[in-house]
Protein backbone atom coordinates (compact mmCIF):
# COMPACT_ATOMS: atom_id res chain seq x y z
CA MET A 1 20.62 41.28 -13.56
CA SER A 2 20.11 41.82 -10.12
CA LEU A 3 16.69 42.25 -8.27
CA SER A 4 16.48 44.11 -5.09
CA VAL A 5 13.27 44.00 -2.84
CA SER A 6 13.32 46.17 0.32
CA LEU A 7 11.50 45.07 3.48
CA LEU A 8 10.99 46.29 6.83
CA SER A 9 11.58 43.10 8.48
CA ARG A 10 12.89 39.72 7.55
CA PRO A 11 10.01 37.61 6.56
CA HIS A 12 8.87 34.31 8.34
CA PRO A 13 10.55 31.28 6.99
CA SER A 14 7.19 29.82 5.50
CA VAL A 15 6.65 33.15 3.38
CA ILE A 16 10.02 32.47 2.16
CA HIS A 17 9.26 28.58 1.23
CA ILE A 18 6.11 29.52 -0.58
CA PHE A 19 8.12 32.39 -2.55
CA HIS A 20 10.84 29.86 -3.41
CA ILE A 21 8.15 27.21 -4.79
CA LEU A 22 6.68 30.08 -7.18
CA SER A 23 10.02 30.91 -8.23
CA ALA A 24 11.17 27.11 -8.92
CA GLU A 25 13.98 28.04 -11.65
CA ARG A 26 15.86 30.51 -9.57
CA LYS A 27 17.95 30.23 -6.65
CA TYR A 28 17.53 32.74 -3.71
CA ARG A 29 18.69 33.66 -0.28
CA TRP A 30 17.73 36.14 2.16
CA VAL A 31 20.74 38.16 3.87
CA GLU A 32 20.43 41.35 6.34
CA ARG A 33 22.08 44.60 4.85
CA ARG A 34 24.49 45.89 7.29
CA GLY A 35 23.23 49.38 8.53
CA GLY A 36 24.83 52.54 10.66
CA VAL A 37 25.47 50.46 13.72
CA GLY A 38 28.46 48.41 13.41
CA GLY A 39 28.89 45.11 14.84
CA TRP A 40 25.45 43.68 13.80
CA THR A 41 25.81 39.82 13.07
CA ALA A 42 24.13 38.78 9.72
CA TYR A 43 21.47 36.52 9.59
CA LYS A 44 22.46 32.73 8.67
CA PRO A 45 21.55 32.50 4.86
CA LEU A 46 18.39 30.48 4.04
CA GLU A 47 19.43 28.87 0.85
CA PHE A 48 17.06 26.94 -1.33
CA SER A 49 18.34 25.06 -4.44
CA ASN A 50 16.51 23.44 -7.52
CA ARG A 51 17.11 20.27 -6.00
CA HIS A 52 14.71 21.21 -3.01
CA VAL A 53 12.33 22.26 -5.80
CA GLU A 54 12.75 18.77 -7.94
CA MET A 55 12.15 16.72 -4.53
CA GLU A 56 8.99 18.86 -3.91
CA ARG A 57 7.83 18.26 -7.45
CA HIS A 58 8.27 14.44 -7.29
CA CYS A 59 6.59 14.53 -3.75
CA VAL A 60 3.08 16.14 -5.42
CA LEU A 61 3.60 13.53 -8.38
CA LEU A 62 3.73 10.66 -6.13
CA LEU A 63 0.58 11.93 -4.16
CA LEU A 64 -1.05 12.14 -7.58
CA LEU A 65 -0.17 9.09 -8.63
CA SER A 66 -1.07 7.37 -5.56
CA THR A 67 -4.71 8.91 -5.20
CA LEU A 68 -5.43 7.90 -8.68
CA VAL A 69 -4.17 4.25 -8.02
CA TYR A 70 -6.53 4.18 -4.90
CA CYS A 71 -9.57 5.51 -6.53
CA SER A 72 -9.01 3.06 -9.36
CA LEU A 73 -9.00 0.37 -6.80
CA GLY A 74 -12.61 1.57 -5.52
CA GLN A 75 -11.37 3.47 -2.42
CA GLY A 76 -8.96 1.00 -1.29
CA GLY A 77 -10.74 -2.33 -0.38
CA ASP A 78 -13.74 -4.38 -1.42
CA LEU A 79 -16.54 -4.85 1.18
CA SER A 80 -18.33 -7.94 -0.44
CA LEU A 81 -17.40 -11.30 0.74
CA PRO A 82 -14.29 -12.82 -0.99
CA ALA A 83 -16.29 -15.90 -1.55
CA SER A 84 -19.64 -17.50 -1.85
CA LEU A 85 -20.66 -20.99 -0.79
CA SER A 86 -23.00 -22.27 -3.53
CA VAL A 87 -25.64 -25.01 -2.71
CA SER A 88 -27.25 -27.27 -5.44
CA PRO A 89 -30.01 -27.88 -5.32
CA ASP A 90 -30.49 -24.53 -3.19
CA ARG A 91 -32.46 -26.25 -0.25
CA SER A 92 -31.67 -26.06 3.32
CA GLN A 93 -33.56 -29.22 4.15
CA PHE A 94 -32.87 -32.80 2.62
CA PHE A 95 -33.95 -36.43 2.90
CA GLU A 96 -31.56 -38.99 4.35
CA TYR A 97 -29.37 -40.59 1.63
CA GLU A 98 -30.13 -37.65 -0.85
CA SER A 99 -26.97 -36.11 -2.34
CA VAL A 100 -25.98 -32.26 -2.16
CA SER A 101 -23.03 -30.69 -4.20
CA LEU A 102 -21.23 -27.66 -2.26
CA SER A 103 -18.85 -25.26 -4.22
CA CYS A 104 -16.82 -22.02 -3.34
CA GLU A 105 -17.48 -19.43 -5.71
CA VAL A 106 -14.39 -17.05 -5.85
CA GLN A 107 -13.44 -14.31 -8.13
CA GLY A 108 -10.11 -15.80 -9.62
CA ASN A 109 -8.45 -18.96 -8.75
CA SER A 110 -10.43 -21.00 -6.27
CA ALA A 111 -7.81 -23.77 -5.68
CA ARG A 112 -6.69 -22.62 -2.26
CA TRP A 113 -10.47 -22.33 -1.01
CA ARG A 114 -12.44 -25.45 0.70
CA VAL A 115 -15.51 -26.56 1.97
CA VAL A 116 -15.77 -27.07 5.83
CA ARG A 117 -18.24 -27.62 8.59
CA ASN A 118 -19.48 -27.58 11.89
CA THR A 119 -21.93 -30.18 12.81
CA GLU A 120 -24.74 -30.14 15.07
CA ARG A 121 -22.34 -32.43 17.54
CA GLY A 122 -19.90 -29.55 17.54
CA ILE A 123 -17.17 -31.66 15.03
CA LEU A 124 -15.33 -28.96 12.84
CA SER A 125 -13.94 -30.81 9.38
CA GLU A 126 -13.32 -30.16 6.05
CA CYS A 127 -14.84 -32.00 2.98
CA ASN A 128 -12.89 -35.00 1.47
CA THR A 129 -11.63 -35.78 5.19
CA ASP A 130 -14.41 -38.57 6.80
CA TRP A 131 -17.06 -36.88 4.71
CA GLY A 132 -17.93 -35.62 1.23
CA LYS A 133 -15.87 -36.20 -2.17
CA GLN A 134 -14.00 -33.73 -3.62
CA GLN A 135 -14.93 -33.69 -7.58
CA GLY A 136 -13.51 -30.69 -9.37
CA SER A 137 -14.15 -27.37 -7.41
CA SER A 138 -17.17 -29.23 -5.66
CA CYS A 139 -17.51 -31.27 -2.80
CA ILE A 140 -20.28 -33.96 -3.49
CA VAL A 141 -21.89 -35.35 -0.01
CA SER A 142 -24.32 -38.19 0.30
CA LEU A 143 -26.28 -37.02 3.45
CA ILE A 144 -27.06 -38.66 6.48
CA PRO A 145 -28.48 -36.91 9.79
CA SER A 146 -25.29 -37.01 11.33
CA ASP A 147 -24.40 -34.23 8.15
CA SER A 148 -26.89 -31.71 9.74
CA GLY A 149 -25.00 -28.59 10.44
CA VAL A 150 -23.43 -25.36 9.55
CA TYR A 151 -21.25 -25.45 6.07
CA TRP A 152 -19.05 -22.61 4.57
CA CYS A 153 -15.94 -21.89 2.81
CA VAL A 154 -12.40 -20.93 4.09
CA SER A 155 -9.06 -19.97 2.53
CA GLY A 156 -5.48 -21.07 3.18
CA SER A 157 -5.33 -17.11 4.67
CA GLY A 158 -8.40 -17.84 7.08
CA GLU A 159 -10.78 -15.70 4.79
CA HIS A 160 -14.70 -16.97 5.16
CA SER A 161 -17.67 -16.98 2.94
CA ASN A 162 -21.36 -16.84 3.63
CA ALA A 163 -22.63 -19.77 6.16
CA VAL A 164 -25.39 -21.88 5.27
CA ASN A 165 -27.39 -24.26 7.53
CA ILE A 166 -28.00 -27.79 6.00
CA THR A 167 -30.75 -30.22 7.94
CA VAL A 168 -30.88 -33.66 6.87
CA HIS A 169 -34.28 -35.30 8.14
CA ALA A 170 -34.69 -38.94 8.44
CA GLY A 171 -38.61 -38.46 8.66
CA ALA A 172 -41.12 -38.50 5.89
CA VAL A 173 -41.62 -34.67 5.11
CA ILE A 174 -39.50 -31.59 4.41
CA LEU A 175 -39.89 -28.05 3.67
CA GLU A 176 -37.99 -27.00 0.46
CA SER A 177 -36.91 -23.50 1.16
CA PRO A 178 -33.96 -21.52 -0.22
CA ALA A 179 -30.69 -22.37 1.61
CA LEU A 180 -29.02 -19.09 0.40
CA PRO A 181 -30.59 -15.71 1.13
CA VAL A 182 -33.47 -14.44 -1.22
CA THR A 183 -33.34 -10.89 -2.71
CA GLY A 184 -36.37 -8.48 -1.57
CA GLY A 185 -38.80 -8.42 -4.70
CA ASP A 186 -37.90 -11.96 -5.65
CA SER A 187 -40.48 -14.33 -6.03
CA VAL A 188 -40.00 -17.37 -3.71
CA THR A 189 -41.77 -20.83 -3.62
CA LEU A 190 -41.72 -23.00 -0.66
CA ARG A 191 -42.75 -26.72 -1.01
CA CYS A 192 -43.91 -29.15 1.65
CA ARG A 193 -42.32 -32.45 -0.03
CA TYR A 194 -43.24 -35.96 0.99
CA GLN A 195 -40.73 -38.76 0.53
CA GLY A 196 -43.10 -41.67 -0.27
CA THR A 197 -44.57 -39.89 -3.51
CA SER A 198 -43.88 -37.47 -6.26
CA SER A 199 -47.59 -35.97 -6.01
CA ASN A 200 -48.44 -33.16 -4.15
CA LEU A 201 -50.42 -33.43 -1.11
CA THR A 202 -52.29 -30.34 0.92
CA ALA A 203 -50.13 -28.64 3.12
CA VAL A 204 -50.27 -26.25 5.98
CA PHE A 205 -47.58 -23.62 6.01
CA TYR A 206 -46.37 -21.79 9.45
CA LYS A 207 -44.02 -19.00 10.06
CA ASP A 208 -42.43 -18.23 13.33
CA GLY A 209 -45.07 -20.73 14.89
CA SER A 210 -47.96 -19.03 13.63
CA LEU A 211 -50.57 -20.36 10.72
CA ILE A 212 -49.92 -18.48 7.63
CA ARG A 213 -52.26 -20.68 5.04
CA THR A 214 -53.18 -24.17 3.54
CA GLU A 215 -52.32 -25.04 0.02
CA THR A 216 -53.83 -27.93 -2.02
CA THR A 217 -51.05 -27.97 -4.21
CA GLY A 218 -48.65 -28.58 -1.44
CA GLU A 219 -46.34 -25.44 -2.23
CA MET A 220 -46.62 -21.75 -1.38
CA THR A 221 -45.74 -18.73 -3.41
CA ILE A 222 -44.53 -15.44 -2.15
CA PRO A 223 -44.89 -13.14 -5.24
CA ALA A 224 -42.34 -10.75 -4.17
CA VAL A 225 -40.59 -11.06 -0.89
CA SER A 226 -39.58 -8.40 1.74
CA LYS A 227 -37.70 -8.26 4.78
CA SER A 228 -41.11 -8.73 6.75
CA ASP A 229 -41.16 -12.42 5.17
CA GLU A 230 -37.79 -13.24 6.60
CA GLY A 231 -38.27 -15.85 9.62
CA LEU A 232 -38.55 -19.61 10.52
CA TYR A 233 -40.71 -21.76 8.12
CA LYS A 234 -42.31 -25.16 8.54
CA CYS A 235 -44.95 -27.05 7.00
CA THR A 236 -47.25 -30.09 7.85
CA ASN A 237 -49.14 -32.55 5.81
CA SER A 238 -51.14 -36.06 6.21
CA GLU A 239 -48.05 -37.68 6.13
CA GLY A 240 -46.12 -35.74 8.99
CA GLU A 241 -44.04 -32.31 9.73
CA SER A 242 -41.18 -31.14 8.57
CA PRO A 243 -38.33 -29.44 10.25
CA GLU A 244 -38.25 -25.75 10.59
CA SER A 245 -35.94 -23.67 8.47
CA TRP A 246 -35.03 -20.07 8.41
CA MET A 247 -35.38 -17.90 5.32
CA THR A 248 -33.28 -14.86 4.90
CA VAL A 249 -34.19 -11.92 2.85
CA THR A 250 -31.56 -9.30 1.80
CA ASP A 251 -32.23 -5.81 1.63
CA LEU A 252 -29.57 -2.93 1.25
CA SER A 253 -31.78 -0.48 3.01
CA LEU A 254 -32.46 -2.38 6.49
CA PRO A 255 -34.13 0.05 9.03
CA ALA A 256 -32.27 -1.34 11.69
CA SER A 257 -29.35 -3.23 12.52
CA LEU A 258 -28.86 -6.32 15.68
CA ILE A 259 -25.67 -5.93 17.50
CA VAL A 260 -24.38 -8.67 19.25
CA SER A 261 -21.43 -7.98 22.09
CA PRO A 262 -19.54 -10.07 22.06
CA ASP A 263 -19.43 -10.63 18.41
CA ARG A 264 -19.74 -14.57 18.42
CA SER A 265 -22.48 -16.85 17.40
CA GLN A 266 -21.62 -19.56 19.93
CA PHE A 267 -21.29 -19.30 23.76
CA PHE A 268 -20.78 -21.50 26.71
CA GLU A 269 -23.69 -21.87 29.01
CA TYR A 270 -23.94 -19.28 31.67
CA GLU A 271 -22.00 -16.80 29.60
CA SER A 272 -23.72 -13.47 28.91
CA VAL A 273 -24.32 -11.40 25.64
CA SER A 274 -25.68 -7.87 25.10
CA LEU A 275 -28.15 -7.46 22.20
CA SER A 276 -29.01 -3.98 20.89
CA CYS A 277 -30.76 -2.60 17.99
CA GLU A 278 -29.02 0.21 15.98
CA VAL A 279 -31.52 2.45 14.26
CA GLN A 280 -31.01 5.65 12.47
CA GLY A 281 -33.20 7.87 14.83
CA ASN A 282 -35.24 7.11 17.42
CA SER A 283 -34.75 3.78 18.72
CA ALA A 284 -37.77 3.83 21.26
CA GLY A 285 -40.18 1.78 19.10
CA TRP A 286 -37.69 -1.32 18.49
CA ARG A 287 -37.14 -4.22 20.73
CA VAL A 288 -35.22 -7.56 20.36
CA VAL A 289 -37.23 -10.50 19.63
CA ARG A 290 -36.42 -14.46 19.34
CA ASN A 291 -37.17 -17.56 17.98
CA THR A 292 -35.70 -20.52 20.06
CA THR A 293 -34.99 -23.73 18.55
CA ARG A 294 -38.05 -25.16 20.38
CA GLY A 295 -40.13 -22.81 18.29
CA ILE A 296 -40.96 -20.25 21.11
CA LEU A 297 -41.48 -16.75 19.96
CA SER A 298 -40.82 -14.12 22.43
CA GLU A 299 -39.33 -11.01 23.07
CA CYS A 300 -36.72 -9.55 25.68
CA ASN A 301 -37.69 -8.52 29.07
CA THR A 302 -40.41 -11.14 29.34
CA ASP A 303 -39.39 -14.78 30.46
CA TRP A 304 -35.67 -14.07 29.38
CA GLY A 305 -33.24 -11.37 29.09
CA LYS A 306 -32.87 -8.08 31.09
CA GLN A 307 -33.65 -4.66 29.18
CA GLN A 308 -30.74 -2.17 30.30
CA GLY A 309 -31.24 1.27 28.50
CA SER A 310 -31.27 0.45 24.59
CA SER A 311 -29.62 -3.23 25.11
CA CYS A 312 -31.01 -6.51 26.06
CA ILE A 313 -28.50 -8.44 28.21
CA VAL A 314 -29.23 -12.28 28.58
CA SER A 315 -27.49 -14.61 30.94
CA LEU A 316 -27.50 -17.55 28.61
CA ILE A 317 -28.79 -21.14 29.15
CA LEU A 318 -29.00 -24.02 26.64
CA SER A 319 -32.73 -23.40 25.93
CA ASP A 320 -31.66 -19.68 24.73
CA SER A 321 -30.26 -21.31 21.42
CA GLY A 322 -31.93 -19.71 18.37
CA VAL A 323 -32.72 -16.82 16.14
CA TYR A 324 -32.58 -13.41 17.17
CA TRP A 325 -33.34 -10.07 15.52
CA CYS A 326 -34.96 -6.45 16.02
CA GLU A 327 -38.50 -5.61 15.21
CA SER A 328 -40.18 -2.49 15.22
CA GLY A 329 -44.02 -1.68 16.44
CA SER A 330 -45.00 -1.31 12.77
CA GLY A 331 -43.39 -4.78 11.88
CA GLU A 332 -40.24 -3.76 10.35
CA HIS A 333 -37.04 -6.14 10.99
CA SER A 334 -33.41 -6.04 11.11
CA ASN A 335 -31.10 -8.66 10.24
CA ALA A 336 -31.08 -12.06 12.04
CA VAL A 337 -28.60 -13.51 13.99
CA ASN A 338 -28.32 -17.48 15.07
CA ILE A 339 -26.97 -17.67 18.58
CA THR A 340 -25.99 -21.22 19.74
CA VAL A 341 -25.28 -22.17 23.42
CA HIS A 342 -23.36 -25.12 24.16
CA ALA A 343 -22.92 -26.86 27.47
CA ALA A 344 -19.38 -27.71 29.20
CA GLY A 345 -17.22 -29.43 26.41
CA PRO A 346 -15.24 -28.43 23.45
CA THR A 347 -14.47 -24.71 23.09
CA PRO A 348 -16.93 -23.47 20.70
CA ILE A 349 -15.68 -21.96 17.20
CA PRO A 350 -15.35 -18.36 17.74
CA SER A 351 -17.20 -17.46 14.52
CA PRO A 352 -18.62 -14.02 14.37
CA ALA A 353 -22.34 -13.60 14.84
CA VAL A 354 -22.78 -10.35 12.23
CA PRO A 355 -21.25 -10.92 9.05
CA VAL A 356 -17.54 -9.40 8.70
CA LEU A 357 -15.87 -7.29 5.86
CA SER A 358 -13.07 -9.48 4.12
CA MET A 359 -9.91 -8.12 2.26
CA SER A 360 -7.75 -10.64 0.49
CA LEU A 361 -4.23 -10.76 1.04
CA PRO A 362 -2.94 -8.98 -2.42
CA ARG A 363 -5.67 -6.26 -2.04
CA LEU A 364 -4.30 -5.64 1.40
CA LEU A 365 -0.88 -5.69 0.07
CA CYS A 366 -1.81 -3.34 -2.70
CA SER A 367 -3.30 -0.99 -0.19
CA LEU A 368 -0.46 -0.85 1.94
CA LEU A 369 1.77 0.07 -1.24
CA VAL A 370 -0.90 2.91 -2.24
CA GLY A 371 -0.67 4.29 1.38
CA SER A 372 3.10 4.19 1.50
CA PRO A 373 3.64 7.41 -0.36
CA TYR A 374 1.34 9.65 1.66
CA LEU A 375 3.37 8.28 4.68
CA LEU A 376 6.66 9.01 3.09
CA VAL A 377 5.62 12.60 1.78
CA THR A 378 4.26 13.73 5.02
CA ILE A 379 7.58 12.69 6.82
CA ILE A 380 9.55 14.83 4.29
CA LEU A 381 7.41 17.50 4.34
CA LEU A 382 7.51 17.57 8.45
CA VAL A 383 11.28 17.27 8.36
CA LYS A 384 11.46 20.13 5.99
CA TYR A 385 9.12 22.43 7.89
CA CYS A 386 11.11 21.52 11.36
CA ARG A 387 14.62 22.43 9.59
CA SER A 388 12.95 25.60 8.47
CA ARG A 389 11.66 26.45 11.54
CA ALA A 390 14.68 25.98 13.29
CA GLN A 391 16.74 28.21 11.15
CA GLY A 392 14.23 30.80 11.39
CA GLU A 393 14.32 30.93 15.02
CA THR A 394 17.57 32.93 15.11
CA ARG A 395 17.16 35.72 17.65
CA VAL A 396 18.17 39.27 16.50
CA PRO A 397 19.30 41.88 18.37
CA ARG A 398 17.32 44.97 18.99
CA LYS A 399 18.11 47.91 16.46
CA THR A 400 17.99 51.59 17.41
CA HIS A 401 18.09 52.59 13.88
CA GLN A 402 15.30 50.31 12.38
CA ASP A 403 14.39 52.83 9.83
CA GLN A 404 17.39 52.91 8.24
CA LEU A 405 17.71 49.31 7.94
CA GLY A 406 16.24 46.90 5.47
CA ASP A 407 16.39 43.36 4.23
CA HIS A 408 17.20 42.70 0.53
CA VAL A 409 16.54 39.84 -1.83
CA GLU A 410 19.43 39.17 -4.18
CA GLU A 411 19.07 36.97 -7.11
CA GLU A 412 22.18 34.89 -8.20
């Protein structure tokens, strides 16, 4: 059987291509019917076979399969940290000669993860070298004052966990506050602990240098913490004063975010850093504030920093070391960032000031595997399109009796 369709002019190659896909079980070619005027050169036939159809079907199936795998992996990546440093007991301050257990909590095999630290003296090292003792997956440390510093987990491929500040105090009083971030809405208890006795003494608690309240039991409970409770805490009693510790409150719906540029937590003296508050909406009511290691709470453009538009530019000196965050007129807070300024000496560790998103090597390879078919199919379709366009650009002489000529589709 022969099917003949008469057209006034030769269809565009894209039309042929669509017609061909819809008619997957047949093979077509477009030819020009020679008319009353002799000497016309026929178009070069555009032939499509079942081989092309099968290739296109395979491309579509490959795209669908890749999309399914991509969605099953949670859109191709994990936005959470690959590991978490666990501190037991969960405190940021310890007395000299107390012990602490540090372990890396990893989903899967934790064998390639290790605990590392950067002390206040700027010495970077890992557990089981000149400090700590590895016991299974934990690092046990008998603390002395030189152990004060920042601790975190690191993998063989360079991935990092959260970082925790630990302070070892040689004095008589410490503040027992959580070393790890607390979740908004949870109950948190702060204890003012005296080393010489187990009985609780009357204690006075301070936040960001301001008096909060006095507790005869020696402990203060916050029933439901919120972002406004985040800050630098300390306590005093009749036996002395504790060091200060920062308590972090996690809130998934932060109203603002503090951006540090360059994104580092350590700087040399006389370097500059730009601090800005990113707010959804109007940022006019937000300002950058800080609490230095000397306990001085102030905001940008007073005795430090220079306001330039929505950013605070700081030419750093040693006394600028401290905790920085954004604050609104109504008391709302952003995330907090620790910034340390070093004098000339060993190169500071270029650790990011703002938490980063990590992706493990297996997940990265899996994401590349999922994305490869999209790239392959795109290349195939582009090649097919360019070939079809090149074949369709054959110039045809002007016909004088066009009403007597036509094109036919012949089925083979």
